[in-house]
CSV table of C-alpha atoms in Angstrom, one decimal:
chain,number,residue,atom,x,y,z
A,159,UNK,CA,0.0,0.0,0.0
A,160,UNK,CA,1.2,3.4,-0.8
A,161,UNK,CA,1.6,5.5,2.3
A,162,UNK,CA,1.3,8.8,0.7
A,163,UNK,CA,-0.5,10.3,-2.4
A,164,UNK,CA,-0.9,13.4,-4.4
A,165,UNK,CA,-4.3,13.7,-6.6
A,166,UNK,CA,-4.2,16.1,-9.4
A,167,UNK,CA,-7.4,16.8,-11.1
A,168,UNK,CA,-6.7,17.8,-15.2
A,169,UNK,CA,-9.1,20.3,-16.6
A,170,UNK,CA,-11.7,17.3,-15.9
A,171,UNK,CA,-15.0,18.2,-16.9
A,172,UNK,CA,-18.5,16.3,-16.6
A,173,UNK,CA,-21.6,16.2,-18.9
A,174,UNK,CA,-24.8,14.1,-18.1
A,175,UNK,CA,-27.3,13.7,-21.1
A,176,UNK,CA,-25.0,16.9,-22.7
A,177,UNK,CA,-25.6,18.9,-19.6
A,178,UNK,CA,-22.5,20.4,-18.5
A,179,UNK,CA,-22.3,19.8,-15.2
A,180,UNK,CA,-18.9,21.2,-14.3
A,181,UNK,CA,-16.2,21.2,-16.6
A,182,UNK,CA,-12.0,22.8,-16.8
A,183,UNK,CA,-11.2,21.9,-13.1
A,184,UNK,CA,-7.6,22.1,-12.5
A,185,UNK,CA,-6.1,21.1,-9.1
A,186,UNK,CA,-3.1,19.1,-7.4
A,187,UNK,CA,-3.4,18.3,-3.7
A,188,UNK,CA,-0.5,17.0,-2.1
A,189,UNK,CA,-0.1,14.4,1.1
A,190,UNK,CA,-1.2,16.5,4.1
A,191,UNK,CA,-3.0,18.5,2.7
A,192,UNK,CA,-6.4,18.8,2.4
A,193,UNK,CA,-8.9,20.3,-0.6
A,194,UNK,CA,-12.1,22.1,-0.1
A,195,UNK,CA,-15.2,21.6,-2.5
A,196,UNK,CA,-18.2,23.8,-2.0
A,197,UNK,CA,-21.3,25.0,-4.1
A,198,UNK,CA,-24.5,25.4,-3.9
A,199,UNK,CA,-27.1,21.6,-4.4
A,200,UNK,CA,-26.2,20.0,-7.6
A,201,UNK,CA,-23.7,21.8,-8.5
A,202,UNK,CA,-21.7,18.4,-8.9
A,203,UNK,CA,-19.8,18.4,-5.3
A,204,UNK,CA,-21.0,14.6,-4.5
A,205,UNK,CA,-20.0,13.6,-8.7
A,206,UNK,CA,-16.5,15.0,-8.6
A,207,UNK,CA,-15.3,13.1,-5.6
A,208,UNK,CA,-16.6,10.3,-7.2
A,209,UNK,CA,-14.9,11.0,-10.1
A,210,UNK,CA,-11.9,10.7,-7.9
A,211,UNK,CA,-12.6,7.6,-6.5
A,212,UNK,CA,-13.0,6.2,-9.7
A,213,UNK,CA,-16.5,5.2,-9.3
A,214,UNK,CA,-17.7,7.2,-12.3
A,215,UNK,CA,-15.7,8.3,-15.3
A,216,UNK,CA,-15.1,12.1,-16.5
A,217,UNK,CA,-16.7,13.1,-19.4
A,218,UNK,CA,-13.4,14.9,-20.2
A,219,UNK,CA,-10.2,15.7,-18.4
A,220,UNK,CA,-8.0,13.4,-16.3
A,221,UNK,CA,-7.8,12.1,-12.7
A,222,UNK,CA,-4.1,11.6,-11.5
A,223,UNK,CA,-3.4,9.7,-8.6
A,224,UNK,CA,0.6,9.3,-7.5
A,225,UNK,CA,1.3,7.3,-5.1
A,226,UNK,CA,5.0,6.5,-3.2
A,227,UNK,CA,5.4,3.8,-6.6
A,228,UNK,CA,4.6,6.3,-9.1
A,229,UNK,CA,1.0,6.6,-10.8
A,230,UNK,CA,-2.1,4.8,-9.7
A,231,UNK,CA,-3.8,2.7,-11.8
A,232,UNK,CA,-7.6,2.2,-11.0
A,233,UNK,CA,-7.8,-1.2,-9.3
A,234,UNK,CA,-4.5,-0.2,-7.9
A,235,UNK,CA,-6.2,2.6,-5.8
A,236,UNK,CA,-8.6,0.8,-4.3
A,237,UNK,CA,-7.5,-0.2,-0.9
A,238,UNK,CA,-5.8,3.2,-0.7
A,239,UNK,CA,-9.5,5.1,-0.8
A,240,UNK,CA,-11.4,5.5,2.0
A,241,UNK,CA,-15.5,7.1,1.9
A,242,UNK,CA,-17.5,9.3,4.1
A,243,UNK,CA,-20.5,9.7,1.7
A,244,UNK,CA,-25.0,9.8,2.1
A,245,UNK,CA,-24.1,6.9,-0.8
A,246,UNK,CA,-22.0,4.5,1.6
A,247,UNK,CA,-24.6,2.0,2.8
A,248,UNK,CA,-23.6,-0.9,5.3
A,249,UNK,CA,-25.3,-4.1,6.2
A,250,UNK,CA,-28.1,-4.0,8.3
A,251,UNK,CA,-27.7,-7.8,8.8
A,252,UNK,CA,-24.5,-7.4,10.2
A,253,UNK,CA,-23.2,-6.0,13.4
A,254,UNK,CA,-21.3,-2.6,13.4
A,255,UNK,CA,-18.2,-4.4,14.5
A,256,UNK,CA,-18.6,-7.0,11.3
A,257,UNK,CA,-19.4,-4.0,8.8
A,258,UNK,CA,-15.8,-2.5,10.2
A,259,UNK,CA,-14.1,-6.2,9.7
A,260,UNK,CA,-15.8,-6.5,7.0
A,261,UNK,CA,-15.0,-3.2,5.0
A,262,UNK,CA,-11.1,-2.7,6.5
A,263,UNK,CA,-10.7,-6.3,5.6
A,264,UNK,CA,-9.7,-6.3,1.7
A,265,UNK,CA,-6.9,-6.4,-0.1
A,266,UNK,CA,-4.5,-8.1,2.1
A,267,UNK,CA,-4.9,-5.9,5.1
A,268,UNK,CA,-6.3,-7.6,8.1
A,269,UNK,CA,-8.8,-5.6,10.6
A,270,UNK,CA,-8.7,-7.9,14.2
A,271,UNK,CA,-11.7,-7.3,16.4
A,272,UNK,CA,-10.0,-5.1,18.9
A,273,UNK,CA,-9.3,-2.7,15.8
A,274,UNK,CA,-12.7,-2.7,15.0
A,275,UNK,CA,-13.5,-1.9,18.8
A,276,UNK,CA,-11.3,0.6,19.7
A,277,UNK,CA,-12.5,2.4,15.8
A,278,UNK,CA,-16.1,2.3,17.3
A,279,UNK,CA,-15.0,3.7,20.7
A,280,UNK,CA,-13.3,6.5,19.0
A,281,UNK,CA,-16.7,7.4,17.6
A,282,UNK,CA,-18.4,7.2,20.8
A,283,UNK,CA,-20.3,3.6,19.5
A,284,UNK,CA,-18.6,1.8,22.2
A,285,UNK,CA,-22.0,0.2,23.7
A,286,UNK,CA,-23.7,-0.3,20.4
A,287,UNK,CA,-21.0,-1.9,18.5
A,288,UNK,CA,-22.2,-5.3,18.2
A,289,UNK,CA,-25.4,-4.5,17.6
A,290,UNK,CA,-26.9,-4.6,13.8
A,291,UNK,CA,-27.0,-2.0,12.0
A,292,UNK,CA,-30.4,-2.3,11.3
A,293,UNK,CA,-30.9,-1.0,14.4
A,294,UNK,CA,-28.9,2.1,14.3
A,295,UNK,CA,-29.6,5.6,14.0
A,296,UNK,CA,-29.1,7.7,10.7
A,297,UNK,CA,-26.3,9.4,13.3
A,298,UNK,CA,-24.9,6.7,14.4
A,299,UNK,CA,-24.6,4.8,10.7
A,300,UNK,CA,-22.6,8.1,9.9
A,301,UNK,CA,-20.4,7.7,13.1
A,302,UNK,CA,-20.0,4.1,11.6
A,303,UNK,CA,-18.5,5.6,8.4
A,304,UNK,CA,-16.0,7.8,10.4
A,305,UNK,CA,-15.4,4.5,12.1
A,306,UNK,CA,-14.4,2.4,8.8
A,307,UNK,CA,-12.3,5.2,8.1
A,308,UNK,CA,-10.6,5.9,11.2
A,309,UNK,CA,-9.5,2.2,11.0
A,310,UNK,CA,-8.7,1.7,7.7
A,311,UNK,CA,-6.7,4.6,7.9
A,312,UNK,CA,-6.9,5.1,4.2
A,313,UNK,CA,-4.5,7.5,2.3
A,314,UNK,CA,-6.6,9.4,0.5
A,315,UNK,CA,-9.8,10.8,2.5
A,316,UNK,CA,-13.0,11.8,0.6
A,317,UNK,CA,-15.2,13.0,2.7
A,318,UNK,CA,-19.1,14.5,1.2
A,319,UNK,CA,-21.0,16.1,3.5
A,320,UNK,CA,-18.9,14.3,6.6
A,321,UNK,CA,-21.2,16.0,9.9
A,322,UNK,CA,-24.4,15.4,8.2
A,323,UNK,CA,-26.6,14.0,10.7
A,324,UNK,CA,-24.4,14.4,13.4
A,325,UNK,CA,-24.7,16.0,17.0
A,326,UNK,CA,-22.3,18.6,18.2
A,327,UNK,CA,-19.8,15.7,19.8
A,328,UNK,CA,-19.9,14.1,16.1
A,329,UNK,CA,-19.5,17.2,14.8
A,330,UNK,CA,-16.1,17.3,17.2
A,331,UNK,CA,-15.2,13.6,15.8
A,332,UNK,CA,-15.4,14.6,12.6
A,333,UNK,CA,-12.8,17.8,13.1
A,334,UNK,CA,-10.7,15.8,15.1
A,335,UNK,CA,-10.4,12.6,12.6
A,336,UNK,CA,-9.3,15.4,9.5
A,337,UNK,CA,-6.8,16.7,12.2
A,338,UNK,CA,-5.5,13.5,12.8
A,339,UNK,CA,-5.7,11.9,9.2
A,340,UNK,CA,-3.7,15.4,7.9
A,341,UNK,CA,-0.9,15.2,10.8
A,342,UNK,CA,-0.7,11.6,9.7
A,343,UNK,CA,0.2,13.2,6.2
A,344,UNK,CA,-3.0,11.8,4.7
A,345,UNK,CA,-4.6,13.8,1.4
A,346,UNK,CA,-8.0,14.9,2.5
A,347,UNK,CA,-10.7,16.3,0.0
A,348,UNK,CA,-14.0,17.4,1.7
A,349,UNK,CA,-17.4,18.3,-0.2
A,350,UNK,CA,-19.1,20.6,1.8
A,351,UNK,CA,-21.1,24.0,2.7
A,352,UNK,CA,-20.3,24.0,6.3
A,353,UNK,CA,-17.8,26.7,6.6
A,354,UNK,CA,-15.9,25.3,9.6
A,355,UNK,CA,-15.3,22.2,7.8
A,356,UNK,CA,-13.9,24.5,4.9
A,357,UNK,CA,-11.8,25.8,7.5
A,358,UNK,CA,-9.2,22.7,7.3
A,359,UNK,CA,-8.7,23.2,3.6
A,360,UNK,CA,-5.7,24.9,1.7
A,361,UNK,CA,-7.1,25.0,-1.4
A,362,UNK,CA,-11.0,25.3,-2.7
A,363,UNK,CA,-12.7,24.5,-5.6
A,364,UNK,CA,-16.0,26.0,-5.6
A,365,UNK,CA,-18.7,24.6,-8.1
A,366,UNK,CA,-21.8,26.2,-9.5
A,367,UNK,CA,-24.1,27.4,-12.6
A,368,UNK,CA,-20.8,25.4,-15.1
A,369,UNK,CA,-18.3,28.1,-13.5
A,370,UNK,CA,-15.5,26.3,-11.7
A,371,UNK,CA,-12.7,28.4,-10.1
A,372,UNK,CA,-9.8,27.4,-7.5
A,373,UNK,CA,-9.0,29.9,-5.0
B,184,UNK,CA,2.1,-16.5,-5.8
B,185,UNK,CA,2.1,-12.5,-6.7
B,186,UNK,CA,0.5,-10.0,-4.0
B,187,UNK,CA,-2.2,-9.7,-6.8
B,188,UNK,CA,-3.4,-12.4,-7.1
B,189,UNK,CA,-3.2,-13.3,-2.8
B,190,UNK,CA,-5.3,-10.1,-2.5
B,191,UNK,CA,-7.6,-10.5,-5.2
B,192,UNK,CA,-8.0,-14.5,-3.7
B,193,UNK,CA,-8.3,-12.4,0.4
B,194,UNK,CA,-11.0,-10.5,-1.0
B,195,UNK,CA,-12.6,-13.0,-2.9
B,196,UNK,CA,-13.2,-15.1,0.5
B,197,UNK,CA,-13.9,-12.2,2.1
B,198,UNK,CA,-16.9,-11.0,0.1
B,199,UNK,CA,-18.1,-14.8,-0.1
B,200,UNK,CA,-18.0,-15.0,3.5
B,201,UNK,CA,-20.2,-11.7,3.7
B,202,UNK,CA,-22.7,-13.2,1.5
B,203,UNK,CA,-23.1,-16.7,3.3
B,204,UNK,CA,-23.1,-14.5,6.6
B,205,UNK,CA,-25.8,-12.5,5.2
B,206,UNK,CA,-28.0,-15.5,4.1
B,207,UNK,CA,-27.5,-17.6,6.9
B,208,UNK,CA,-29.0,-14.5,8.9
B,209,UNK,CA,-31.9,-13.0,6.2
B,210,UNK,CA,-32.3,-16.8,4.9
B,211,UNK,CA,-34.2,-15.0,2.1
B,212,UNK,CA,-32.3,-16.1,-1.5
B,213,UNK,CA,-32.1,-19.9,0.7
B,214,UNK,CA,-36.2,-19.6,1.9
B,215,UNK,CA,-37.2,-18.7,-2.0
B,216,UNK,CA,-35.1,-21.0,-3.7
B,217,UNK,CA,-36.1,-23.8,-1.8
B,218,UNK,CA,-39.8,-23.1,-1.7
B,219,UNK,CA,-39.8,-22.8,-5.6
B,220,UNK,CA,-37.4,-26.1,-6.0
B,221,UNK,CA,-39.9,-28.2,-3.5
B,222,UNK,CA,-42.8,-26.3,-4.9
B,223,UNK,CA,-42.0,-27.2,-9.1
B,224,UNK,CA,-41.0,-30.9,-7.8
B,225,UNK,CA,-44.3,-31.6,-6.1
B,226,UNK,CA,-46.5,-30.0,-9.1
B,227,UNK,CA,-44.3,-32.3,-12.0
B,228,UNK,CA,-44.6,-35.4,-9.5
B,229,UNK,CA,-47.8,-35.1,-10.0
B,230,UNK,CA,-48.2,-34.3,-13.1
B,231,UNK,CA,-46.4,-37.1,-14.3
B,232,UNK,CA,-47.6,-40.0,-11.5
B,233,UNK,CA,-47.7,-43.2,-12.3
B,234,UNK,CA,-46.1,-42.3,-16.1
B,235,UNK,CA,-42.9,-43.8,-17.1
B,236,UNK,CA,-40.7,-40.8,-18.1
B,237,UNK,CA,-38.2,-41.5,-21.4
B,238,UNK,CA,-34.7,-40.2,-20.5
B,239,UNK,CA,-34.6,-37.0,-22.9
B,240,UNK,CA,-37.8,-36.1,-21.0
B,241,UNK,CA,-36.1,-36.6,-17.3
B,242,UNK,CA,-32.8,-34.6,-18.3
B,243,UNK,CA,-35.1,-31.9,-19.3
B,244,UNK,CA,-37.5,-31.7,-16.4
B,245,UNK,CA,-34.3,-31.9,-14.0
B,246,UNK,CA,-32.3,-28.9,-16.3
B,247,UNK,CA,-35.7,-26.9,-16.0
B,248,UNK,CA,-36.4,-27.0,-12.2
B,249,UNK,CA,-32.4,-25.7,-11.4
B,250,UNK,CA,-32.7,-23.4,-14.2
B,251,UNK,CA,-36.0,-21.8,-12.8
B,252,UNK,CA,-34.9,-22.2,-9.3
B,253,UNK,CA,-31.9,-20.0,-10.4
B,254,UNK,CA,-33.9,-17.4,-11.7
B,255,UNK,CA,-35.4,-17.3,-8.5
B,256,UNK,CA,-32.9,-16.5,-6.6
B,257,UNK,CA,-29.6,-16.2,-7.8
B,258,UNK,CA,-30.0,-12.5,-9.1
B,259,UNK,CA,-30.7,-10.8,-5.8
B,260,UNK,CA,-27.4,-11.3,-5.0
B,261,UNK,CA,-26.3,-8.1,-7.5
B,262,UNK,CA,-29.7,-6.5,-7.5
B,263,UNK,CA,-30.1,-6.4,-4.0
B,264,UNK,CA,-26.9,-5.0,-3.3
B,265,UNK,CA,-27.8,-2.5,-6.2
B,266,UNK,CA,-31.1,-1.3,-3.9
B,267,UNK,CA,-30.0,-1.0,-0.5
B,268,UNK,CA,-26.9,0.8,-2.2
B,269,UNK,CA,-24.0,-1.6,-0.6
B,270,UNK,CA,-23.2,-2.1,-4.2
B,271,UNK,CA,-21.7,1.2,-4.2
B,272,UNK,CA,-19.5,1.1,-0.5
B,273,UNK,CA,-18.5,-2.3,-1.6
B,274,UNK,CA,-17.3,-0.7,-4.9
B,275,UNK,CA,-14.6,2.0,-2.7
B,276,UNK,CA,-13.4,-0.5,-0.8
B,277,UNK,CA,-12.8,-3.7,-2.8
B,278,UNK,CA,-11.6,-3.8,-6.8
B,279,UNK,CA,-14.5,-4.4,-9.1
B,280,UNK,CA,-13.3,-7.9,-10.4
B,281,UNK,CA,-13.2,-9.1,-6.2
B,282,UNK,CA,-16.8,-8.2,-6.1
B,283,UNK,CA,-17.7,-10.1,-9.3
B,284,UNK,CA,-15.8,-13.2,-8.6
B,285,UNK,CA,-17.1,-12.7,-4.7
B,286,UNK,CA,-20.9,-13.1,-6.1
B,287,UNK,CA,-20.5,-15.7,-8.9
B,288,UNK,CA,-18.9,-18.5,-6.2
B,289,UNK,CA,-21.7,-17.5,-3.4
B,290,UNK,CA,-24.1,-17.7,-6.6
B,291,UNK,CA,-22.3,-20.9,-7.5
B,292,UNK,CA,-22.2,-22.3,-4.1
B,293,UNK,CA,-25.8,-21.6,-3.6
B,294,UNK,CA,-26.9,-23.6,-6.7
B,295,UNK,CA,-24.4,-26.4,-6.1
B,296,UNK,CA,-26.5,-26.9,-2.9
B,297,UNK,CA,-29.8,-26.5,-4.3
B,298,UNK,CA,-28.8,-29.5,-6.5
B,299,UNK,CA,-27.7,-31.4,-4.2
B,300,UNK,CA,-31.0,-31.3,-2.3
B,301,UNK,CA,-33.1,-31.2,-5.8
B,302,UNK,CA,-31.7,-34.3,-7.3
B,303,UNK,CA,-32.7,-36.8,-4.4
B,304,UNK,CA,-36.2,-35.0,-4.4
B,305,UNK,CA,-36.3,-35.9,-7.9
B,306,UNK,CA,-35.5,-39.2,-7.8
B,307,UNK,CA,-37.8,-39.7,-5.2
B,308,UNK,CA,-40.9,-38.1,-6.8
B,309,UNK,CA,-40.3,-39.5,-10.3
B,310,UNK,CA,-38.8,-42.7,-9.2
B,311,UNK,CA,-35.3,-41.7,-11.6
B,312,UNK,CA,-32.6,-44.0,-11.0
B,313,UNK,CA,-29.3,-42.6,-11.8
B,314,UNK,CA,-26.4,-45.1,-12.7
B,315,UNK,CA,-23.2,-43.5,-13.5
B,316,UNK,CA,-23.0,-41.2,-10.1
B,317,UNK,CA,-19.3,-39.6,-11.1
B,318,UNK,CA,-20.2,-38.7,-14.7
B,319,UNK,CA,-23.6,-37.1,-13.3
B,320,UNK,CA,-21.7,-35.5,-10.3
B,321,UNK,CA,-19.2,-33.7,-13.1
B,322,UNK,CA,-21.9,-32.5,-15.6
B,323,UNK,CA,-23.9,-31.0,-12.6
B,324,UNK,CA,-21.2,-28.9,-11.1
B,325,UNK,CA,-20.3,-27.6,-14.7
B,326,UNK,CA,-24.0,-26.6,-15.5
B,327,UNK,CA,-24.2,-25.0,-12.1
B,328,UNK,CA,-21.2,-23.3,-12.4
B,329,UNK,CA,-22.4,-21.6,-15.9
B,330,UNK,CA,-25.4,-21.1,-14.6
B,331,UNK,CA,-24.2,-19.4,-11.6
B,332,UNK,CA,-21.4,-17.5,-13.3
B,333,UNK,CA,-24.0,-16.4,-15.9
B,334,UNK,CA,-26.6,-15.1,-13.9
B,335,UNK,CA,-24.0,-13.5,-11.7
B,336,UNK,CA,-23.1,-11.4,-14.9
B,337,UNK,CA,-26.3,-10.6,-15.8
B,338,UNK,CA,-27.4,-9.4,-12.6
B,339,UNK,CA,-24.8,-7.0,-12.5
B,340,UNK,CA,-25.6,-5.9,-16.3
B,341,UNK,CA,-28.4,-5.0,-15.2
B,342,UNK,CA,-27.7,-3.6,-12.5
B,343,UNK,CA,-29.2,-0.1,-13.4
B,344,UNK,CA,-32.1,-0.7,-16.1
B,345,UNK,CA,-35.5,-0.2,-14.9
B,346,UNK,CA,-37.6,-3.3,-14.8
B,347,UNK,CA,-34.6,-5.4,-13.8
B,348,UNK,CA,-36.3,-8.6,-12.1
B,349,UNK,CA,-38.5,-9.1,-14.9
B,350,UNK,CA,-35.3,-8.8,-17.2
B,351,UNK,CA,-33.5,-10.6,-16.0
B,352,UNK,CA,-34.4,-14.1,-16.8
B,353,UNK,CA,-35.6,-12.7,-20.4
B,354,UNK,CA,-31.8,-12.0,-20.7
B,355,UNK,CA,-30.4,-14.6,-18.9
B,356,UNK,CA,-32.1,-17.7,-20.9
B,357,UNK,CA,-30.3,-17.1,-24.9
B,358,UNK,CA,-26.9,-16.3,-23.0
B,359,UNK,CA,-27.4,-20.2,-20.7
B,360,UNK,CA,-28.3,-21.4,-23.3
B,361,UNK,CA,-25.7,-23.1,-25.1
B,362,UNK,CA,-24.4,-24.5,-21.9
B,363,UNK,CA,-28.2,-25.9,-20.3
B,364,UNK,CA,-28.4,-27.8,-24.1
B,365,UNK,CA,-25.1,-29.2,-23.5
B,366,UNK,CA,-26.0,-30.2,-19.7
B,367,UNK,CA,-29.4,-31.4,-20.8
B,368,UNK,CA,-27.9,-33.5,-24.0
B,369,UNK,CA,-25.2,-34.8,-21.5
B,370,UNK,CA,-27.4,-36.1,-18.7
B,371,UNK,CA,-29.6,-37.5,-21.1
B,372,UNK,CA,-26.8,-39.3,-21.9
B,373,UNK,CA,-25.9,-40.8,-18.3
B,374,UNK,CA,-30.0,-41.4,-18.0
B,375,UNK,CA,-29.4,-43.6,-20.7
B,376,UNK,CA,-26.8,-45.6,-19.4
B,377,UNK,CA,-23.3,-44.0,-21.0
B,378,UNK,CA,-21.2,-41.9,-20.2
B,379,UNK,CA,-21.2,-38.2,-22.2
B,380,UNK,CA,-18.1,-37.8,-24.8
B,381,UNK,CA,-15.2,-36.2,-23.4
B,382,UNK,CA,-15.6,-33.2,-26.0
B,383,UNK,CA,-19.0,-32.8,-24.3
B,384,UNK,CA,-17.1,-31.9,-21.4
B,385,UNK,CA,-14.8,-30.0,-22.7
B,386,UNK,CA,-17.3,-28.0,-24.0
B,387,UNK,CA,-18.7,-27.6,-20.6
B,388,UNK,CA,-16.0,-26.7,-18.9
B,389,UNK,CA,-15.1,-24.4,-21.8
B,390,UNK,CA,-18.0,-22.4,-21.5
B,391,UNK,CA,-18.0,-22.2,-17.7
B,392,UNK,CA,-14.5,-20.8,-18.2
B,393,UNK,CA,-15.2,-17.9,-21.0
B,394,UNK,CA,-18.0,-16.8,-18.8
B,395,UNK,CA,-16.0,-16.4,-15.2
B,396,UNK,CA,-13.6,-14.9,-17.3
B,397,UNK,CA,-15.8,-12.5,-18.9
B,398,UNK,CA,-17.3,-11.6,-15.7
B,399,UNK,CA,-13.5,-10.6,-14.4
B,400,UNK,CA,-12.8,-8.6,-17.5
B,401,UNK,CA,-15.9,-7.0,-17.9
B,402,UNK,CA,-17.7,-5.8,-14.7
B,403,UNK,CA,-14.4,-3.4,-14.0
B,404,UNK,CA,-16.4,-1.6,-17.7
B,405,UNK,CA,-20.0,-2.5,-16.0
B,406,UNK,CA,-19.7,-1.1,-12.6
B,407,UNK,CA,-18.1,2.7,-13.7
B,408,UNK,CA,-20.9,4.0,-15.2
């Protein structure tokens, strides 16, 4: 696994059905350092981190990923990726423990159950980790997401809309995991409109109407 | 053996493991399946009571129930996935030819069991005796595994079209088919008291092949857009 990465976005552009969405972003974000993407509903905030991840394809423009080993191919950044999105969806069947095991297990990595514990404790799910997720809150599903990621300490972060649902100590988690995951010389890129969140980002992108600019 | 591969194998397990954990829990692809097996073999024991059944006639009925039974439940595996929007967390976390390979041996696995508890019902109900048990074992695995690896495939084709359930057996039948003729020509075969040709399968395992291969070089194309 690569233990740092630098993305660079290349004048990457989106169209659905020949609607521009956004198109000519240009931006490189290094390890450590953490990218802000704001605009108002639509606007494509939620489509270009998933552009990033590789979920979805640009329309045009490039997504570069370097890693330690040079470039990134696209199955070779999975397992370097981790999610905080409304998309991620976990199993209710399952326990929140499993989901953690489950999710921080691929690749080669292993997740122990004392990982998983300790990643549920940091998110204040201590006393409902092995309960199924079925019977958790919206909240505490999105404290489960911080959870995955705080122990599959991924090296790239994309986080859309991270305190969303969240009470004022999630809200605290959520600071605190970007802090830690930027010290830890992870690349972060948030999608947000909560300013405070904006707050830990060097560099914005901010999306809206087809007009793109980087501050 | 290349990290690759190790990790591709890991996460294979892993995902396989998920499913059976899953299902053991939900017991909803298991409940249906068996319900539709138990529910076809008691309306065709009927049917056919007291009748003596020629062997083209017997491959066929046996080919039809698993095929059916398939249908039933081997495409929730994808679609369901697809609905309660796993499909897309799964797709961060693991590479996109893990998650195929993952579905196709639950899907297999699932089927191989069916089978196993189909063909004693059968012979009970329409008083079959099978002879050559090794050559019947071998041509049942291969048309389960094309039949799982298929349906796997399809179910993740289709992944996003409106109308999906209904589609999918529509779409799934022309691709099997090849493969159920070959499984349906070879147990008539064994019914009949020989045993198939080796090019029969060849063919068989030929076709099992192309399609777990297709499934790993194409749902990487399928599952980006």
């Amino acid at each position: 696994m690569d233990l740092s990465m630098s993305v660079e976005l290349v004048n990457l552009g989106k169209k659905y059905n020949h609607k521009g969405l956004f198109q000519g972003i240009n931006a490189v974000i290094k390890a450590g350092q953490c990218l802000g993407i704001t605009g108002s509903n639509g606007s494509g905030k939620t489509t270009l981190l998933k552009l990033i991840a590789g979920i979805e394809q640009p329309s045009e423009g490039y997504v570069y990923m370097k890693g330690n080993r040079g470039d990134l191919r696209r199955e070779e950044r999975v397992g370097s990726i981790g999610m905080v999105s409304p998309q991620i969806a976990f199993y209710d069947a399952m326990t929140g423990i499993e989901n953690i095991m489950f999710f921080c297990s691929c690749s080669l990595r292993r997740c122990s159950i004392k990982d998983a514990q300790e990643g549920c404790m940091r998110v204040g799910l201590d006393g409902y980790s092995d309960d199924l997720v079925s019977t958790y809150s919206t909240g505490m599903k999105q404290r489960l997401k911080l959870a995955i990621m705080l122990v599959f300490q991924p090296t790239l972060w994309l986080l859309d809309e991270p305190s969303s649902n969240l009470d004022a100590v999630g809200k605290k988690i959520v600071g605190n995991s970007i802090k830690s995951a930027l010290q830890d010389g992870a690349t972060v890129i948030v999608a947000t409109n909560e300013c405070w969140e904006l707050g830990y980002a060097s560099e914005h992108i901010i999306l809206g109407e087809c007009s793109v600019d980087s501050i | 053996m290349p990290v690759n591969i190790l990790s591709l194998a890991n996460a294979v397990w892993i995902l396989f493991k998920k499913d059976l954990l899953c299902e053991f829990r939900t017991g909803y692809a298991i409940g249906t399946l068996l319900m539709f097996a138990l529910l076809i073999l008691s309306s065709i024991s009927m049917t056919f009571s007291g009748i003596s059944l020629s062997a083209e006639l017997t491959a066929n009925l046996l080919w039809m129930i698993i095929f059916f039974c398939s249908m039933a439940g081997l495409g929730r595996a994808f679609l369901e996935e697809q609905e309660t929007g796993t499909l897309f967390t799964l797709s961060i976390y693991f590479r996109p030819q893990a998650i195929v390979l993952g579905k196709m041996l639950y899907n297999i696995a699932l089927l191989i069991g069916l089978t196993c508890l189909i063909v004693p019902l059968f012979m009970i109900f329409l008083h079959v005796d099978f002879q050559l048990w090794r050559e019947l074992f071998a041509v049942l695995l291969l048309g389960d595994i094309g039949i799982g690896a298929v349906s796997t495939l399809m179910a993740a084709m289709l992944g996003g079209a409106q109308g999906k359930h209904s589609l999918f057996t529509v779409l799934t039948l022309p691709i099997i088919l090849p493969q159920f003729l070959s499984a349906i020509h070879a147990t008539m075969t064994i019914l009949s008291g020989n045993v198939p040709t080796i090019q029969e399968i060849a063919y068989m395992l030929g076709y099992d092949s192309i399609m777990i291969l297709a499934g790993y070089m194409l749902y990487s194309f399928i599952c980006c857009e």
